[in-house]
Amino acid sequence: MEHAAAHGGTGEKRSATLYVVATPIGNLGDIGLRALETLHGVDAVAAEDTRVTRRLLARHGITKRLIPVHEHNEKRAVEGILALLRDGRSVALTCDAGTPAISDPGAVLVAAARAAGFRVAPVPGPNAAIAALSVCGFGAPHHLFYGFLPARAASRRRELSALARLPYTLVFYEAPHRVEECVSDLRAVLGDTRRIVIARELTKLFESVHACALGEAGTWLAGNPDRRKGEFVLIVEGAVEAKAAAETPGPGVLEALMDELPLRRAVDLAARITGERKNELYRLALAMRKKAVPSRSR
Ligand code: SAM
């Protein structure tokens, strides 16, 4: 019953609580009812950019004390906010778009409030990565949210190499001025065949979600300058070998067929039996053949 009071009625407010409030990533209609109640009820709002949050609040007729908390002042701002909590006040934390502390400031304040023993409560809502994953259609059971890759090409490629063998769907944030070079590096490190979903301007007027093979993504982006504008989430399939190996039913259908048949024939049959995509099985077969002892290789 602890949360009953917090969830009911208008003007959600419990004393000495830091509420971490998600706000829209584009479409202002995506603000949640509980987010609005919380913003109505708190004593102050700690905002990444006070101008952005002030506009959101004004749209809903809310006037609040706004405290800037951004990447350049977060450590300094924490003391003032802790003082409010100590005074029994409640504070909402917002960022410019989406969920605070997810590739955005907020974690320092959250950690400090928790360490000082104050209640920290999420008010969940929009998040670009989850929105993109929900429409990518991969259906993979596991995904890894990476956030922003490094801006420098050498570091970016190094990071990608470390991710290359993971059998998890990879989720990246990217800025418009870097999206082409990022996609080019994804292809260079992860190969041509994995699927990528380029989710752009989600929930906004020019929203687009394009799926293709990594080998085709650069050409698609180059095909129209509008495709390189706005905000991006890039979703890339997990490592094919590991994925196919993990999903192949039975004790290695492909491996058994490769023991008896030429590679292409084994791949054809394995695709029919398992329903896996032929090109994925083909890559898996090549990788297996490389590792195989000479007597079993074909
Ligand atoms: N905290 C936010 C969240 O919960 O998603 C993320 C903030 S991060 C600073 C901003 C990045 O998120 C953008 O560069 C872009 O990669 C992604 N993003 C934010 N809004 C988006 C949108 N409407 N469509 C696609 N990507 C978006």
Coordinates of C-alpha atoms and ligand atoms in Angstrom, one line a residue:
M1 CA 0.0 0.0 0.0
E2 CA 3.0 2.2 0.2
H3 CA 2.3 3.7 -3.2
A4 CA -1.4 4.1 -3.0
A5 CA -1.3 7.8 -2.1
A6 CA 1.3 8.5 -4.7
H7 CA -0.7 7.0 -7.5
G8 CA -4.1 8.5 -6.9
G9 CA -5.7 11.9 -7.5
T10 CA -4.3 15.0 -9.1
G11 CA -1.1 16.7 -8.0
E12 CA 1.0 13.6 -7.1
K13 CA 3.3 14.6 -4.3
R14 CA 5.1 12.9 -1.5
S15 CA 7.5 14.8 0.7
A16 CA 11.2 14.5 0.3
T17 CA 10.9 12.6 -2.9
L18 CA 12.9 13.0 -6.2
Y19 CA 10.7 12.0 -9.1
V20 CA 12.5 11.1 -12.3
V21 CA 9.9 12.1 -14.9
A22 CA 10.0 11.1 -18.6
T23 CA 8.7 13.7 -21.1
P24 CA 7.9 13.4 -24.9
I25 CA 10.6 12.7 -27.5
G26 CA 8.8 14.7 -30.1
N27 CA 5.1 14.4 -29.9
L28 CA 3.9 16.4 -27.0
G29 CA 0.8 14.2 -26.8
D30 CA 3.0 11.5 -25.4
I31 CA 3.2 13.1 -21.9
G32 CA 1.8 10.7 -19.4
L33 CA -1.0 11.5 -17.0
R34 CA 1.1 10.6 -14.0
A35 CA 4.0 12.8 -15.3
L36 CA 1.6 15.7 -15.5
E37 CA 0.2 15.0 -12.0
T38 CA 3.7 14.8 -10.6
L39 CA 4.8 18.0 -12.3
H40 CA 1.7 19.7 -10.9
G41 CA 2.4 18.4 -7.4
V42 CA 6.1 18.9 -6.8
D43 CA 7.7 22.0 -5.2
A44 CA 10.4 22.4 -7.9
V45 CA 11.6 20.9 -11.2
A46 CA 15.2 20.2 -11.8
A47 CA 15.5 20.6 -15.6
E48 CA 18.2 19.9 -18.2
D49 CA 17.3 23.0 -20.1
T50 CA 14.9 25.2 -18.1
R51 CA 13.6 26.9 -21.3
V52 CA 12.5 23.5 -22.8
T53 CA 10.8 22.4 -19.6
R54 CA 9.2 25.8 -19.0
R55 CA 7.5 25.5 -22.4
L56 CA 6.2 22.0 -21.6
L57 CA 4.9 23.1 -18.2
A58 CA 3.3 26.3 -19.7
R59 CA 1.4 24.1 -22.2
H60 CA -0.2 22.4 -19.3
G61 CA -0.8 25.5 -17.2
I62 CA 1.9 24.6 -14.7
T63 CA 4.2 27.2 -13.1
K64 CA 7.1 25.9 -11.0
R65 CA 10.4 26.9 -9.7
L66 CA 12.9 25.6 -12.2
I67 CA 16.5 24.6 -11.3
P68 CA 19.0 24.0 -14.1
V69 CA 20.7 20.6 -13.9
H70 CA 22.8 19.8 -16.9
E71 CA 26.0 18.0 -17.7
H72 CA 28.2 21.1 -16.9
N73 CA 26.7 21.9 -13.5
E74 CA 25.1 18.6 -12.2
K75 CA 27.6 18.1 -9.4
R76 CA 27.2 21.7 -8.1
A77 CA 23.4 21.7 -8.5
V78 CA 23.0 18.5 -6.4
E79 CA 23.7 20.3 -3.1
G80 CA 20.8 22.7 -3.6
I81 CA 18.4 20.0 -4.5
L82 CA 19.4 17.8 -1.6
A83 CA 18.8 20.8 0.6
L84 CA 15.2 21.0 -0.7
L85 CA 14.7 17.3 -0.1
R86 CA 16.1 17.7 3.5
D87 CA 13.5 20.4 3.9
G88 CA 10.8 17.9 3.1
R89 CA 10.2 19.3 -0.4
S90 CA 9.6 17.1 -3.5
V91 CA 11.4 17.7 -6.7
A92 CA 10.9 16.4 -10.3
L93 CA 13.8 15.8 -12.6
T94 CA 13.3 16.2 -16.3
C95 CA 15.5 16.2 -19.4
D96 CA 14.9 17.9 -22.7
A97 CA 13.3 14.8 -24.2
G98 CA 12.6 11.3 -23.0
T99 CA 13.8 9.7 -19.8
P100 CA 16.4 11.5 -17.6
A101 CA 19.7 9.7 -16.9
I102 CA 19.4 7.7 -20.2
S103 CA 22.1 9.2 -22.4
D104 CA 21.2 12.4 -20.5
P105 CA 22.1 14.1 -17.2
G106 CA 20.4 12.9 -14.0
A107 CA 22.4 9.9 -12.7
V108 CA 24.6 12.0 -10.4
L109 CA 21.6 13.6 -8.8
V110 CA 19.8 10.3 -8.5
A111 CA 22.8 8.6 -6.9
A112 CA 23.2 11.5 -4.4
A113 CA 19.6 11.5 -3.5
R114 CA 19.6 7.7 -3.0
A115 CA 22.8 7.9 -1.0
A116 CA 21.3 10.5 1.3
G117 CA 18.4 8.2 2.0
F118 CA 15.7 10.0 0.0
R119 CA 13.0 8.3 -2.0
V120 CA 13.7 8.3 -5.7
A121 CA 10.7 7.4 -7.8
P122 CA 10.5 6.8 -11.5
V123 CA 7.6 8.3 -13.5
P124 CA 8.2 6.3 -16.7
G125 CA 7.3 7.3 -20.2
P126 CA 8.9 8.0 -23.6
N127 CA 12.4 6.8 -24.5
A128 CA 13.8 6.8 -28.0
A129 CA 15.6 3.4 -27.8
I130 CA 12.5 1.6 -26.6
A131 CA 10.3 3.3 -29.1
A132 CA 12.6 2.3 -31.9
L133 CA 12.9 -1.3 -30.6
S134 CA 9.2 -1.6 -30.5
V135 CA 8.9 -1.0 -34.2
C136 CA 12.1 -2.7 -35.5
G137 CA 10.4 -6.1 -35.8
F138 CA 13.5 -8.1 -35.1
G139 CA 11.8 -10.1 -32.4
A140 CA 15.1 -11.0 -30.9
P141 CA 14.9 -11.9 -27.2
H142 CA 17.8 -9.8 -26.0
H143 CA 19.1 -6.4 -26.9
L144 CA 22.0 -4.2 -25.8
F145 CA 21.4 -0.5 -25.4
Y146 CA 24.7 1.1 -26.1
G147 CA 23.7 4.8 -26.5
F148 CA 26.1 7.1 -28.4
L149 CA 29.2 5.6 -30.0
P150 CA 32.4 7.7 -29.7
A151 CA 32.6 10.6 -32.0
R152 CA 36.2 9.8 -33.2
A153 CA 36.3 7.1 -36.0
A154 CA 39.2 5.1 -34.5
S155 CA 37.5 4.9 -31.0
R156 CA 34.2 4.1 -32.7
R157 CA 35.6 1.2 -34.6
R158 CA 37.4 -0.1 -31.6
E159 CA 34.1 0.0 -29.6
L160 CA 32.3 -1.7 -32.4
S161 CA 34.9 -4.5 -32.6
A162 CA 34.2 -5.2 -29.0
L163 CA 30.5 -5.6 -29.7
A164 CA 30.9 -7.5 -33.0
R165 CA 30.5 -11.0 -31.6
L166 CA 27.7 -10.4 -29.2
P167 CA 24.5 -12.2 -30.1
Y168 CA 22.3 -9.3 -29.0
T169 CA 20.5 -6.7 -31.0
L170 CA 22.5 -3.5 -30.7
V171 CA 20.8 -0.2 -30.1
F172 CA 22.7 3.1 -30.8
Y173 CA 21.8 6.8 -30.6
E174 CA 23.3 9.0 -33.3
A175 CA 23.3 12.6 -34.3
P176 CA 22.5 13.7 -37.9
H177 CA 25.9 15.1 -38.7
R178 CA 27.5 11.7 -37.8
V179 CA 24.9 9.2 -39.0
E180 CA 26.6 8.5 -42.4
E181 CA 30.1 7.9 -41.0
C182 CA 28.6 5.8 -38.2
V183 CA 26.7 3.6 -40.6
S184 CA 29.8 3.3 -42.7
D185 CA 31.8 2.0 -39.7
L186 CA 28.9 -0.3 -38.6
R187 CA 29.2 -1.9 -42.0
A188 CA 33.0 -2.0 -42.0
V189 CA 33.2 -3.7 -38.6
L190 CA 30.0 -5.8 -38.6
G191 CA 29.8 -6.8 -42.3
D192 CA 27.2 -6.4 -45.0
T193 CA 24.6 -8.9 -44.1
R194 CA 23.1 -8.0 -40.8
R195 CA 19.9 -6.1 -40.8
I196 CA 19.8 -2.5 -39.7
V197 CA 16.8 -0.4 -38.8
I198 CA 17.2 3.3 -39.1
A199 CA 14.6 5.0 -36.9
R200 CA 14.5 8.7 -37.5
E201 CA 12.4 11.5 -35.9
L202 CA 10.2 9.1 -34.0
T203 CA 6.8 10.4 -33.0
K204 CA 7.5 13.6 -35.1
L205 CA 6.1 14.9 -38.4
F206 CA 8.9 13.3 -40.5
E207 CA 9.1 10.0 -38.7
S208 CA 10.6 7.2 -40.8
V209 CA 11.6 3.7 -40.0
H210 CA 13.7 2.1 -42.7
A211 CA 15.0 -1.5 -42.6
C212 CA 17.7 -2.9 -44.9
A213 CA 20.9 -4.9 -44.9
L214 CA 23.9 -3.0 -43.4
G215 CA 25.6 -3.2 -46.8
E216 CA 22.7 -1.2 -48.4
A217 CA 22.3 1.4 -45.6
G218 CA 25.0 3.9 -46.7
T219 CA 23.5 4.0 -50.2
W220 CA 20.0 4.5 -48.8
L221 CA 21.2 7.4 -46.6
A222 CA 23.1 9.0 -49.5
G223 CA 20.0 8.7 -51.7
N224 CA 18.2 11.7 -50.2
P225 CA 19.4 14.5 -47.9
D226 CA 16.2 14.3 -45.9
R227 CA 17.1 10.8 -44.8
R228 CA 20.1 12.3 -42.9
K229 CA 18.1 14.9 -41.0
G230 CA 16.8 14.8 -37.5
E231 CA 17.4 12.4 -34.6
F232 CA 18.3 8.8 -35.1
V233 CA 18.2 5.4 -33.3
L234 CA 20.1 2.7 -35.2
I235 CA 19.3 -0.9 -34.4
V236 CA 21.5 -3.6 -35.7
E237 CA 21.0 -7.4 -35.6
G238 CA 23.2 -9.3 -33.2
A239 CA 26.1 -11.5 -34.4
V240 CA 24.9 -13.9 -36.9
E241 CA 27.1 -16.9 -36.1
A242 CA 26.3 -16.8 -32.4
K243 CA 22.6 -16.1 -33.1
A244 CA 22.2 -18.9 -35.6
A245 CA 24.1 -21.3 -33.5
A246 CA 21.9 -20.4 -30.5
E247 CA 18.7 -20.8 -32.4
T248 CA 19.4 -23.8 -34.5
P249 CA 17.2 -26.5 -33.2
G250 CA 18.5 -30.0 -32.3
P251 CA 22.1 -31.0 -31.9
G252 CA 23.4 -28.8 -34.7
V253 CA 21.3 -29.6 -37.8
L254 CA 23.7 -27.6 -40.0
E255 CA 26.8 -29.3 -38.5
A256 CA 25.3 -32.8 -39.0
L257 CA 24.4 -32.0 -42.6
M258 CA 27.8 -30.6 -43.3
D259 CA 29.3 -33.9 -42.2
E260 CA 27.4 -35.6 -45.0
L261 CA 26.9 -33.1 -47.8
P262 CA 28.7 -30.3 -49.7
L263 CA 28.5 -27.0 -48.0
R264 CA 25.9 -25.3 -50.3
R265 CA 23.6 -28.4 -50.2
A266 CA 23.9 -28.6 -46.4
V267 CA 23.0 -24.9 -46.1
D268 CA 20.0 -25.3 -48.4
L269 CA 18.7 -28.2 -46.4
A270 CA 19.4 -26.7 -43.0
A271 CA 17.4 -23.6 -44.1
R272 CA 14.4 -25.7 -45.1
I273 CA 14.6 -27.7 -41.8
T274 CA 15.2 -24.8 -39.4
G275 CA 13.5 -21.9 -41.2
E276 CA 16.7 -19.9 -40.7
R277 CA 17.7 -17.4 -43.4
K278 CA 20.1 -19.0 -46.0
N279 CA 22.7 -16.3 -45.9
E280 CA 22.9 -16.5 -42.1
L281 CA 23.4 -20.2 -42.3
Y282 CA 25.9 -19.8 -45.1
R283 CA 28.0 -17.5 -43.0
L284 CA 27.7 -19.9 -40.0
A285 CA 28.7 -22.8 -42.3
L286 CA 31.8 -20.9 -43.5
A287 CA 32.8 -20.1 -39.9
M288 CA 32.3 -23.7 -38.8
R289 CA 34.3 -25.0 -41.8
K290 CA 37.2 -22.6 -40.8
K291 CA 37.2 -24.1 -37.3
A292 CA 36.7 -27.7 -38.4
V293 CA 39.4 -30.3 -38.3
P294 CA 40.8 -31.1 -41.8
S295 CA 39.1 -34.5 -42.0
R296 CA 35.6 -32.9 -41.6
S297 CA 36.2 -29.9 -43.8
R298 CA 34.8 -29.8 -47.3
Ligands
SAM1 N1 17.0 10.6 -22.7 C1 16.6 10.4 -24.1 C2 15.7 9.1 -24.2 O1 15.2 8.7 -23.2 O2 15.6 8.5 -25.2 C3 17.8 10.3 -25.0 C4 18.5 11.6 -25.0 S1 19.9 11.6 -26.0 C5 20.7 13.1 -25.5 C6 19.3 12.2 -27.6 C7 19.4 11.1 -28.6 O3 18.2 10.2 -28.5 C8 19.3 11.6 -30.0 O4 20.6 12.0 -30.5 C9 18.8 10.4 -30.8 O5 19.8 9.5 -31.0 C10 17.8 9.8 -29.8 N2 16.4 10.4 -30.0 C11 15.8 11.3 -29.2 N3 14.6 11.6 -29.7 C12 14.5 10.9 -30.8 C13 13.5 10.7 -31.8 N4 12.3 11.4 -31.7 N5 13.7 9.9 -32.8 C14 14.8 9.2 -32.9 N6 15.8 9.3 -32.0 C15 15.6 10.1 -31.0

